[in-house]
mmCIF file of C-alpha atoms in Angstrom:
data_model
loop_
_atom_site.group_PDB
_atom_site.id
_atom_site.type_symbol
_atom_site.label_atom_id
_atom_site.label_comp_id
_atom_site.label_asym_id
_atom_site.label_seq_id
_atom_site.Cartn_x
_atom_site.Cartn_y
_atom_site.Cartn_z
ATOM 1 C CA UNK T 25 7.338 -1.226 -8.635
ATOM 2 C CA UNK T 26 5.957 -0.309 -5.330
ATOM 3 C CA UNK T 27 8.045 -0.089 -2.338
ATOM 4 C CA UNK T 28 7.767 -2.020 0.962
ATOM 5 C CA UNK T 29 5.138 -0.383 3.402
ATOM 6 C CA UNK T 30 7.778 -1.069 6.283
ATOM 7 C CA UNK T 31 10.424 0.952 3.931
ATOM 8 C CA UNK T 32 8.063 3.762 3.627
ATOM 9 C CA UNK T 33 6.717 3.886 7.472
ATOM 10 C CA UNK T 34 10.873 3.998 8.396
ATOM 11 C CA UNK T 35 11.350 7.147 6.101
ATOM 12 C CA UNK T 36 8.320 8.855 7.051
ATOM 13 C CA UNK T 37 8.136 8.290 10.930
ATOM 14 C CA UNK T 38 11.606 7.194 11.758
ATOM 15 C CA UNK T 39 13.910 9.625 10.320
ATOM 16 C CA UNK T 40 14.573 13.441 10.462
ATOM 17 C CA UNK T 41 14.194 13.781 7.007
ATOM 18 C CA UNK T 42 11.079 12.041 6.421
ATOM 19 C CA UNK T 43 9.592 13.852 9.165
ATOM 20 C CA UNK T 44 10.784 17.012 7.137
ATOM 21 C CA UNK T 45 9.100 15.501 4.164
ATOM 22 C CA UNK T 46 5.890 15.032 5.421
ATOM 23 C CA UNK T 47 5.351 18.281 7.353
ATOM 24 C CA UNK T 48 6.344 20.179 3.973
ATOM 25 C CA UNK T 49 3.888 18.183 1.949
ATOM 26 C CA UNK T 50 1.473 17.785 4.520
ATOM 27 C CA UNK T 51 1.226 21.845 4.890
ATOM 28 C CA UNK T 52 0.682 22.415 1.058
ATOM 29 C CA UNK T 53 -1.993 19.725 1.070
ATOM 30 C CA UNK T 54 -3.548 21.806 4.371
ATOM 31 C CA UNK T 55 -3.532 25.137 2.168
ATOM 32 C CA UNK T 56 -5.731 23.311 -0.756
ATOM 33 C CA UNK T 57 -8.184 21.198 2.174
ATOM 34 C CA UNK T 58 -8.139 23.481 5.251
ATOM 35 C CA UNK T 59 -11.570 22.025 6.349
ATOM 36 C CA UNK T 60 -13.141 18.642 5.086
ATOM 37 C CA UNK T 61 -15.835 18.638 7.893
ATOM 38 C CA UNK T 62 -18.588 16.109 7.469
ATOM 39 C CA UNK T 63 -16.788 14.586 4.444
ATOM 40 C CA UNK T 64 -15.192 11.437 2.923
ATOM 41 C CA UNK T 65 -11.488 11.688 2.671
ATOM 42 C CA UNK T 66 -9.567 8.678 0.961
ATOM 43 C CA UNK T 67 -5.815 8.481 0.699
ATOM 44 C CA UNK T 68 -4.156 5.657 -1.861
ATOM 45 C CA UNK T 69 -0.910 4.445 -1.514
ATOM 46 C CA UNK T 70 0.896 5.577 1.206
ATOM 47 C CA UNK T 71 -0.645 8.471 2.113
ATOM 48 C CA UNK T 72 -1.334 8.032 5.627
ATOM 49 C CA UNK T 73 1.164 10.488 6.590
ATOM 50 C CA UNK T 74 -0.975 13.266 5.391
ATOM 51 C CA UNK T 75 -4.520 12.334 6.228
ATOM 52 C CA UNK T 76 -4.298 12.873 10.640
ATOM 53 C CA UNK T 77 -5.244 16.128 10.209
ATOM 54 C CA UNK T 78 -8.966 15.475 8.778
ATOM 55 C CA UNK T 79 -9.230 12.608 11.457
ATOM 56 C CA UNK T 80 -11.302 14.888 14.031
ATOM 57 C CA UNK T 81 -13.898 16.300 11.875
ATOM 58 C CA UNK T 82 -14.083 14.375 8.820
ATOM 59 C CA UNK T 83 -17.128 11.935 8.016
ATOM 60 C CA UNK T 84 -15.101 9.082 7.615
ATOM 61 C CA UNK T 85 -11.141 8.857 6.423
ATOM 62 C CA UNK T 86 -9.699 5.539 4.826
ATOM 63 C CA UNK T 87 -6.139 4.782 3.786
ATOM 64 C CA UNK T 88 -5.385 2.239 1.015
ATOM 65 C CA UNK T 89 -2.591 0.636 0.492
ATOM 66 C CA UNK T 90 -1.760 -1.736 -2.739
ATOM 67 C CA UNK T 91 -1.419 -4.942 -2.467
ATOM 68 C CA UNK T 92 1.933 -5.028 -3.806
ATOM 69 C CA UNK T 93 3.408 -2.997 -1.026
ATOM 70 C CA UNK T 94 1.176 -4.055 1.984
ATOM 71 C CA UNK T 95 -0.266 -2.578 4.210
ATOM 72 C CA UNK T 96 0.360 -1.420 8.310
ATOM 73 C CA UNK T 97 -2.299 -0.564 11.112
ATOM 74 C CA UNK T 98 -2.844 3.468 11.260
ATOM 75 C CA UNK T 99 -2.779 5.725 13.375
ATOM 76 C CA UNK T 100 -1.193 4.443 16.282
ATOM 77 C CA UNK T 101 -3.297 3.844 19.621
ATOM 78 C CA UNK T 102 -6.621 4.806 17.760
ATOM 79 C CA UNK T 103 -9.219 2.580 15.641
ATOM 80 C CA UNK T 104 -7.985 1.394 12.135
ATOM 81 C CA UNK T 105 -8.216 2.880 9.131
ATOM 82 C CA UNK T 106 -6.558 1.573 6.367
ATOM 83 C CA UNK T 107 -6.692 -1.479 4.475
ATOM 84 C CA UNK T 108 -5.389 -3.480 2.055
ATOM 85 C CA UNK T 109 -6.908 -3.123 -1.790
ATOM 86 C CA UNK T 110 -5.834 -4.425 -5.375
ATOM 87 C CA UNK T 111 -4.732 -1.298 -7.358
ATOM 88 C CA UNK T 112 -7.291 -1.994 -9.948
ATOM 89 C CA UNK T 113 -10.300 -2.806 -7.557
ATOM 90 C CA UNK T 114 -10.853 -0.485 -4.515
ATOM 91 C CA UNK T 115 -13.265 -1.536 -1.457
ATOM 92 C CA UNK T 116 -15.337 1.707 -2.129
ATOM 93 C CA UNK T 117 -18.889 2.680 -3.222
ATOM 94 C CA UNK T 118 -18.787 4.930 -6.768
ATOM 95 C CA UNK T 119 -19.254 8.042 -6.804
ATOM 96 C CA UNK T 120 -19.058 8.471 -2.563
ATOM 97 C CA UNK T 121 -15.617 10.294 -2.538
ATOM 98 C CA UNK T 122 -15.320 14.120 -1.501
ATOM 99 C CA UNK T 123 -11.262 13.958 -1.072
ATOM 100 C CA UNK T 124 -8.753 11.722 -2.857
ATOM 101 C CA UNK T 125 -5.226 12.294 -1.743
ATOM 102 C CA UNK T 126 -2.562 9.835 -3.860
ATOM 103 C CA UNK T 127 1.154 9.273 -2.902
ATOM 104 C CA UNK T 128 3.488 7.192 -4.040
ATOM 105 C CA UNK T 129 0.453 5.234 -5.240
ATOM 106 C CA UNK T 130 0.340 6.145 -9.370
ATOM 107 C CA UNK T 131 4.323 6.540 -9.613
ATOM 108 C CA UNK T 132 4.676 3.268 -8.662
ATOM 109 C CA UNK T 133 2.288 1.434 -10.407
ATOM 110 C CA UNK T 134 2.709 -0.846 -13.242
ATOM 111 C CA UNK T 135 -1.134 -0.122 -14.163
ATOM 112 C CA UNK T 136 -1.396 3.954 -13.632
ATOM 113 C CA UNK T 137 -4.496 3.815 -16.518
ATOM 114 C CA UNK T 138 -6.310 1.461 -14.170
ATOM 115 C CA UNK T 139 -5.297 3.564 -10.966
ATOM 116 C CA UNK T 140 -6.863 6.199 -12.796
ATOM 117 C CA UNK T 141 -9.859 4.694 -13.858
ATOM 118 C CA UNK T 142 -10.562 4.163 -10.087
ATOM 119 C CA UNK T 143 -9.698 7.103 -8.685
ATOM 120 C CA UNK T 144 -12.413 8.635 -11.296
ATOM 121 C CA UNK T 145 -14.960 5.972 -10.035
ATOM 122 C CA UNK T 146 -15.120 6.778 -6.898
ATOM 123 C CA UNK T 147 -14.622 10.562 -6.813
ATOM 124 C CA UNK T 148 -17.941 12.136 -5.981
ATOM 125 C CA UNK T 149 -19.708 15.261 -7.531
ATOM 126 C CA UNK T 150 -17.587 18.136 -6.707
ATOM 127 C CA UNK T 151 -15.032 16.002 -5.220
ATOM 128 C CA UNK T 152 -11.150 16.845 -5.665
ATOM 129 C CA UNK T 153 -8.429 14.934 -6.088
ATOM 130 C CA UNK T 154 -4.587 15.750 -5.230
ATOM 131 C CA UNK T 155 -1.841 13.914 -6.944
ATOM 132 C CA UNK T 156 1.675 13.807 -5.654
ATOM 133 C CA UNK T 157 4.556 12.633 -7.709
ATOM 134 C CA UNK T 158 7.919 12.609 -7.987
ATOM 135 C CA UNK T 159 9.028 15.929 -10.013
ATOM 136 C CA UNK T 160 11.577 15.260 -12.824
ATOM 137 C CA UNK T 161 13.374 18.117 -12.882
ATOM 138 C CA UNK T 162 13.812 18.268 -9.138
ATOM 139 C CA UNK T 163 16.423 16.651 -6.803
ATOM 140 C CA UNK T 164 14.736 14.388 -5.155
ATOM 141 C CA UNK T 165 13.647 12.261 -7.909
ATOM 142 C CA UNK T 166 17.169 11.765 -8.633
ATOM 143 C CA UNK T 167 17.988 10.261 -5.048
ATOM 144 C CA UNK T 168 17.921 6.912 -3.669
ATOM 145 C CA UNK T 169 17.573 8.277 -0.203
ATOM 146 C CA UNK T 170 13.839 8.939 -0.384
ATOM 147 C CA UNK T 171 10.660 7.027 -1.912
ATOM 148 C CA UNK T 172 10.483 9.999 -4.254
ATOM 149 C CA UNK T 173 13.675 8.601 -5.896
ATOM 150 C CA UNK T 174 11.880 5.430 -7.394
ATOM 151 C CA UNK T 175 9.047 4.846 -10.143
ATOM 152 C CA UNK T 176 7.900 7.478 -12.802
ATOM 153 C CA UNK T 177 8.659 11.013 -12.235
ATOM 154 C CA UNK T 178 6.556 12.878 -13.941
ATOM 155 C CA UNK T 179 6.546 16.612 -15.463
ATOM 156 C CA UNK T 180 4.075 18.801 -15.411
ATOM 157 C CA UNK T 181 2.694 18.535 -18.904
ATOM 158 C CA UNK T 182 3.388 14.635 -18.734
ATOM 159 C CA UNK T 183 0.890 14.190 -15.332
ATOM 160 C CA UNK T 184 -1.029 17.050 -17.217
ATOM 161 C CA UNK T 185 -1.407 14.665 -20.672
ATOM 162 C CA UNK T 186 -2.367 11.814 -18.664
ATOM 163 C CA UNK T 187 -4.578 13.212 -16.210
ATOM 164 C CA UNK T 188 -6.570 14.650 -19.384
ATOM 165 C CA UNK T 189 -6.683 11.038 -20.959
ATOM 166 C CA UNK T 190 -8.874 10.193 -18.084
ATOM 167 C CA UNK T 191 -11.098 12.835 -18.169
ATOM 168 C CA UNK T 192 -9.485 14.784 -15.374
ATOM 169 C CA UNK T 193 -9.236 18.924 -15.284
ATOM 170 C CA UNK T 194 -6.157 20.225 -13.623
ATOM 171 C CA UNK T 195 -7.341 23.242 -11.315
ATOM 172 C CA UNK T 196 -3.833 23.747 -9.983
ATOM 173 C CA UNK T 197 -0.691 22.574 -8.710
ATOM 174 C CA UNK T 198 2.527 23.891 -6.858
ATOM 175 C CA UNK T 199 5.610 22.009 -6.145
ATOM 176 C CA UNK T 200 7.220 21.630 -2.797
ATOM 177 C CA UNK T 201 10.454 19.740 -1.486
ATOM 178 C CA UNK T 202 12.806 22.694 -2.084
ATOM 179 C CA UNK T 203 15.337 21.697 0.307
ATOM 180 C CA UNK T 204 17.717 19.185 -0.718
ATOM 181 C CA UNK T 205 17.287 15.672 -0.154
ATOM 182 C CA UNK T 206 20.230 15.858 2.239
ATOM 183 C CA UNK T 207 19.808 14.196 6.126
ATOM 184 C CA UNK T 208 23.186 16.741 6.727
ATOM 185 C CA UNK T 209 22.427 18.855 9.662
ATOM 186 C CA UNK T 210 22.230 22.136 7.507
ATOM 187 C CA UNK T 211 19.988 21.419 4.867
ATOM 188 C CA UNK T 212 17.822 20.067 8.048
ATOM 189 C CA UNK T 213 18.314 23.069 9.902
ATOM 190 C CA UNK T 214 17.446 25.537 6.386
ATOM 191 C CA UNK T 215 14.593 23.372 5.056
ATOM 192 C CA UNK T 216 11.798 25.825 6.021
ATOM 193 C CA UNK T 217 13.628 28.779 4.242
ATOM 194 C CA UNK T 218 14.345 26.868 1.328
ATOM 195 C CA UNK T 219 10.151 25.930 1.471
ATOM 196 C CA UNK T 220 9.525 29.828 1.708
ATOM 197 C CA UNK T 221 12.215 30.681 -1.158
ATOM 198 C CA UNK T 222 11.073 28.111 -3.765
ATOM 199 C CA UNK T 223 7.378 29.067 -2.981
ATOM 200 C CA UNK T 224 7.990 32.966 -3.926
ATOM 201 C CA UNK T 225 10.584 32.453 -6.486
ATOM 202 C CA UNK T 226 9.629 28.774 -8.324
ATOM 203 C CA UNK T 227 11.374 29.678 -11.293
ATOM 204 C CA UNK T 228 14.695 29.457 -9.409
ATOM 205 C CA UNK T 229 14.682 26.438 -8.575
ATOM 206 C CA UNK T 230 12.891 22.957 -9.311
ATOM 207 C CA UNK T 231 11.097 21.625 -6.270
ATOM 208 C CA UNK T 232 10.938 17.803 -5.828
ATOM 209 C CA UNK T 233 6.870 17.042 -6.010
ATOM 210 C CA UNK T 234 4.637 18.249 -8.000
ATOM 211 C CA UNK T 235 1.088 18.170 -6.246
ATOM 212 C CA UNK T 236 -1.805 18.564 -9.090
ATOM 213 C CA UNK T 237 -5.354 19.268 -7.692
ATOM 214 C CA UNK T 238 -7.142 18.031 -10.269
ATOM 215 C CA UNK T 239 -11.578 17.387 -10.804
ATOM 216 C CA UNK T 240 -13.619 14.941 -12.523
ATOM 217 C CA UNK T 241 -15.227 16.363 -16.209
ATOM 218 C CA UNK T 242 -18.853 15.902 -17.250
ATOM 219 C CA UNK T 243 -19.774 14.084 -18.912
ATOM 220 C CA UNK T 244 -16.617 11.852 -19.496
ATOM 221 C CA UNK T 245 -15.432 11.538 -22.873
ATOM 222 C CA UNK T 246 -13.964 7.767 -22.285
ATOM 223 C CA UNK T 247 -16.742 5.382 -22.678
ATOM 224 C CA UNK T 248 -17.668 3.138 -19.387
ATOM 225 C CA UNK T 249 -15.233 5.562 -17.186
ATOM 226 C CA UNK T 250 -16.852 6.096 -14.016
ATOM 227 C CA UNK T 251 -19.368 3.376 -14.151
ATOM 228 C CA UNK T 252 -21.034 1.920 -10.784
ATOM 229 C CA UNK T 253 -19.398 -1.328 -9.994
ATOM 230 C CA UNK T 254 -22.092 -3.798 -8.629
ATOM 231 C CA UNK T 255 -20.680 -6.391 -5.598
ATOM 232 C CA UNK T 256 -22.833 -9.287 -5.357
ATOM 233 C CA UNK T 257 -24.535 -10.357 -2.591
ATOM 234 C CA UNK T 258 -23.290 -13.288 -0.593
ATOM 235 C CA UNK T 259 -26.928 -14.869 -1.170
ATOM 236 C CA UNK T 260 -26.604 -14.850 -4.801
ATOM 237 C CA UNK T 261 -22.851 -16.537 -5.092
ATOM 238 C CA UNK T 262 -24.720 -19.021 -2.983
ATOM 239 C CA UNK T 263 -27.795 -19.512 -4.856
ATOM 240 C CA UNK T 264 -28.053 -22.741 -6.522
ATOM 241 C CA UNK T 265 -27.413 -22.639 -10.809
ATOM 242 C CA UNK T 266 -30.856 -23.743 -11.838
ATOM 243 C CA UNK T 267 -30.782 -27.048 -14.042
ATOM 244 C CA UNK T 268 -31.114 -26.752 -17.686
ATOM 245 C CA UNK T 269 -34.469 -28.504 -19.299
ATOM 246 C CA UNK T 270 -33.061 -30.929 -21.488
ATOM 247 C CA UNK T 271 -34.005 -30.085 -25.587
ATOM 248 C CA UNK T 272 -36.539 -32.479 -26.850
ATOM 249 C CA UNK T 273 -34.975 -35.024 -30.117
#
């Protein structure tokens, strides 16, 4: 079930945690993109938060959000980019994607096949794709204080299996969200260290994403996976049906 887009803005821009949230994520998906000049960069779900930084230099950037949770103007005080999509039918050409960011867009969804279907339709050659979920070993998948708490949370090996099923290859992944998902003043204060700690010592401690970079494989094994979908032309819905010639007795 996919959360309210007003619930999500309010964590993400509105409180100290959220704020924390997204800088922590935000960084890690920085390290894996550090330069997406000239390119297409796509976020689905609600991954607005992470996509300002590619607004400058990339081609074009677009931010969909599901129907189910709706959708809010972004960024502030500058053109429009997102837009509202069904999860199983998104507003883009095939095959014209360089850089697919997802966040709380597959845990949420009551169709993740068909999410992933779509997210290997419009990935381009050499395009990469970064999936964030909700860890299930790690804290914050076990709180209701964050959107990380609801949906799926997946392992490793469970995002791994499924990403695999779609004829995804994992190139890598790292977790972040060390801290705890505490608003208390001294988790707030400690986040960063606890960022640097469970980045040099990850077996110490679960952190509360996982974020899988992941590419398409060719050819795809699943048959009609990553097939061109064709939008008619307004002139053909309006073209008259032609009349059938009625069969001689």
């Amino acid at each position: 079930m996919h959360l309210d887009v007003h619930s999500l803005r309010d964590f993400y821009y509105r409180s100290a945690l959220g704020r924390a949230a997204q800088r922590a994520v935000r960084d890690q998906v920085l390290r894996y993109w550090p330069d997406c000049k000239g390119q297409t960069v796509v976020g689905y779900g609600f991954a607005v938060p992470l996509l300002r930084p590619y607004l400058r230099e990339a081609r074009r950037v677009v931010g969909l959000m599901p129907a189910p949770q709706g959708v809010m103007p972004w960024p502030q005080a500058m053109p429009n980019v997102t837009a509202l999509c069904e999860e199983t039918m998104w507003p883009l050409e095939t095959g014209h994607v360089d850089r697919l960011v997802l966040m709380h867009g597959l845990e949420t969804s009551e169709r993740p096949s068909e999410v992933l279907e779509e997210c290997y339709r419009v990935l381009g050659p050499g395009g990469e794709v970064l999936f964030i979920v909700p860890n299930r070993s790690g804290l914050w998948a076990r709180s209701d204080n964050t959107p990380f708490g609801f949906g799926r949370p997946y392992s490793l090996s469970q995002l791994d299996s499924q990403l695999r099923q779609y004829d995804f290859v994992r190139q890598s992944h790292v977790s972040v969200l060390y801290q705890p998902p505490s608003p208390r003043r001294f988790w707030m204060r400690t986040g960063p260290m606890w960022e640097n700690i469970g980045r040099a010592i990850p077996a110490v401690v679960a952190g509360g994403v996982l974020i899988v970079r992941a590419a398409k494989r060719y050819p795809p094994q699943r048959k009609g996976l990553g097939d061109r979908v064709r939008v008619p032309s307004p002139l053909e819905v309006l073209a008259p049906v032609p009349k059938k010639e009625p069969k001689a007795i």
